């Protein structure tokens, strides 16, 4: 279990009760995914350990891209890639948009 899921488990029911009807559907879906991540809701995975030869069971992850438990490694990979792309020295980013 991660910190976000602990926070959601404690406060999401009341929050959803108060604001759920006005929230975007994707937000409710994300909260539900994080709450159910690595629980029996997503089933079990079985691994046979090459070192000890035993079968180990793990709850499956939710796969939601916003879930810190199962997508954190991808976020770290993305961040490492972005850091490699940085120009040497101090810089800042400017975004221009066109109203045409
Ligand atoms: Zn997850």
mmCIF file of C-alpha atoms and ligand atoms in Angstrom:
data_model
loop_
_atom_site.group_PDB
_atom_site.id
_atom_site.type_symbol
_atom_site.label_atom_id
_atom_site.label_comp_id
_atom_site.label_asym_id
_atom_site.label_seq_id
_atom_site.Cartn_x
_atom_site.Cartn_y
_atom_site.Cartn_z
ATOM 1 C CA UNK A 1 0.000 0.000 0.000
ATOM 2 C CA UNK A 2 1.251 3.492 -0.730
ATOM 3 C CA UNK A 3 0.597 6.831 0.919
ATOM 4 C CA UNK A 4 -1.873 8.049 -1.692
ATOM 5 C CA UNK A 5 -3.987 4.935 -1.350
ATOM 6 C CA UNK A 6 -3.969 5.333 2.431
ATOM 7 C CA UNK A 7 -5.156 8.934 2.073
ATOM 8 C CA UNK A 8 -7.796 7.940 -0.472
ATOM 9 C CA UNK A 9 -8.958 5.044 1.682
ATOM 10 C CA UNK A 10 -9.517 7.384 4.598
ATOM 11 C CA UNK A 11 -10.917 10.453 2.848
ATOM 12 C CA UNK A 12 -12.227 9.445 -0.590
ATOM 13 C CA UNK A 13 -15.634 8.157 0.541
ATOM 14 C CA UNK A 14 -16.558 11.467 2.159
ATOM 15 C CA UNK A 15 -14.955 13.478 -0.657
ATOM 16 C CA UNK A 16 -16.797 11.521 -3.338
ATOM 17 C CA UNK A 17 -20.018 11.819 -1.384
ATOM 18 C CA UNK A 18 -19.660 15.611 -1.350
ATOM 19 C CA UNK A 19 -18.119 16.279 -4.764
ATOM 20 C CA UNK A 20 -18.402 13.069 -6.760
ATOM 21 C CA UNK A 21 -21.339 14.233 -8.847
ATOM 22 C CA UNK A 22 -19.486 17.330 -10.042
ATOM 23 C CA UNK A 23 -16.109 15.647 -10.591
ATOM 24 C CA UNK A 24 -14.909 14.565 -14.027
ATOM 25 C CA UNK A 25 -15.521 10.856 -14.586
ATOM 26 C CA UNK A 26 -11.791 10.330 -15.139
ATOM 27 C CA UNK A 27 -11.007 11.614 -11.632
ATOM 28 C CA UNK A 28 -13.473 9.194 -10.043
ATOM 29 C CA UNK A 29 -12.018 6.400 -12.172
ATOM 30 C CA UNK A 30 -8.480 7.267 -11.044
ATOM 31 C CA UNK A 31 -9.447 7.328 -7.385
ATOM 32 C CA UNK A 32 -11.114 3.938 -7.800
ATOM 33 C CA UNK A 33 -8.054 2.521 -9.563
ATOM 34 C CA UNK A 34 -5.660 3.716 -6.873
ATOM 35 C CA UNK A 35 -7.938 2.400 -4.134
ATOM 36 C CA UNK A 36 -8.077 -1.024 -5.742
ATOM 37 C CA UNK A 37 -4.419 -1.196 -6.829
ATOM 38 C CA UNK A 38 -2.637 -4.303 -5.561
ATOM 39 C CA UNK A 39 -5.771 -5.684 -3.967
ATOM 40 C CA UNK A 40 -7.827 -8.752 -4.796
ATOM 41 C CA UNK A 41 -9.926 -6.570 -7.127
ATOM 42 C CA UNK A 42 -7.309 -7.006 -9.889
ATOM 43 C CA UNK A 43 -6.564 -10.665 -9.220
ATOM 44 C CA UNK A 44 -3.342 -12.448 -8.384
ATOM 45 C CA UNK A 45 -0.090 -13.058 -10.211
ATOM 46 C CA UNK A 46 2.009 -16.114 -9.392
ATOM 47 C CA UNK A 47 5.768 -16.200 -9.742
ATOM 48 C CA UNK A 48 8.083 -19.092 -9.251
ATOM 49 C CA UNK A 49 11.269 -17.857 -7.620
ATOM 50 C CA UNK A 50 14.406 -19.199 -9.304
ATOM 51 C CA UNK A 51 16.395 -18.758 -6.090
ATOM 52 C CA UNK A 52 14.145 -20.585 -3.623
ATOM 53 C CA UNK A 53 11.908 -22.526 -6.007
ATOM 54 C CA UNK A 54 8.751 -21.427 -4.199
ATOM 55 C CA UNK A 55 5.658 -19.989 -5.796
ATOM 56 C CA UNK A 56 4.877 -16.447 -4.672
ATOM 57 C CA UNK A 57 1.546 -14.703 -5.168
ATOM 58 C CA UNK A 58 1.163 -10.951 -5.647
ATOM 59 C CA UNK A 59 -1.893 -8.809 -6.132
ATOM 60 C CA UNK A 60 -1.962 -7.268 -9.595
ATOM 61 C CA UNK A 61 -1.592 -3.520 -10.068
ATOM 62 C CA UNK A 62 -4.300 -1.263 -11.448
ATOM 63 C CA UNK A 63 -2.240 -0.020 -14.408
ATOM 64 C CA UNK A 64 -3.654 3.498 -14.128
ATOM 65 C CA UNK A 65 -1.082 6.000 -15.361
ATOM 66 C CA UNK A 66 -1.753 8.261 -12.387
ATOM 67 C CA UNK A 67 -1.187 5.540 -9.812
ATOM 68 C CA UNK A 68 2.107 6.064 -7.978
ATOM 69 C CA UNK A 69 2.311 2.396 -6.987
ATOM 70 C CA UNK A 70 2.446 0.904 -10.454
ATOM 71 C CA UNK A 71 3.504 3.724 -12.752
ATOM 72 C CA UNK A 72 6.156 5.357 -10.582
ATOM 73 C CA UNK A 73 9.009 3.619 -12.403
ATOM 74 C CA UNK A 74 7.767 5.002 -15.732
ATOM 75 C CA UNK A 75 7.602 8.509 -14.278
ATOM 76 C CA UNK A 76 11.186 8.136 -13.034
ATOM 77 C CA UNK A 77 12.297 6.881 -16.458
ATOM 78 C CA UNK A 78 10.577 9.836 -18.142
ATOM 79 C CA UNK A 79 12.188 12.275 -15.685
ATOM 80 C CA UNK A 80 15.656 10.761 -16.223
ATOM 81 C CA UNK A 81 15.155 11.063 -19.989
ATOM 82 C CA UNK A 82 14.091 14.716 -19.665
ATOM 83 C CA UNK A 83 17.096 15.509 -17.462
ATOM 84 C CA UNK A 84 19.428 14.025 -20.104
ATOM 85 C CA UNK A 85 17.853 16.311 -22.716
ATOM 86 C CA UNK A 86 18.466 19.503 -20.704
ATOM 87 C CA UNK A 87 20.777 22.066 -22.215
ATOM 88 C CA UNK A 88 23.965 22.710 -20.239
ATOM 89 C CA UNK A 89 23.752 25.819 -18.077
ATOM 90 C CA UNK A 90 20.801 27.822 -16.808
ATOM 91 C CA UNK A 91 17.801 28.027 -19.069
ATOM 92 C CA UNK A 92 14.054 28.375 -19.028
ATOM 93 C CA UNK A 93 11.228 27.261 -21.244
ATOM 94 C CA UNK A 94 8.941 29.606 -23.143
ATOM 95 C CA UNK A 95 5.816 28.346 -24.844
ATOM 96 C CA UNK A 96 4.184 30.353 -27.615
ATOM 97 C CA UNK A 97 0.645 29.708 -28.695
ATOM 98 C CA UNK A 98 -1.033 30.950 -31.819
ATOM 99 C CA UNK A 99 -4.625 32.121 -31.702
ATOM 100 C CA UNK A 100 -5.278 31.488 -35.411
HETATM 101 ZN ZN1 LIG B 1 -1.826 1.072 -9.456
#
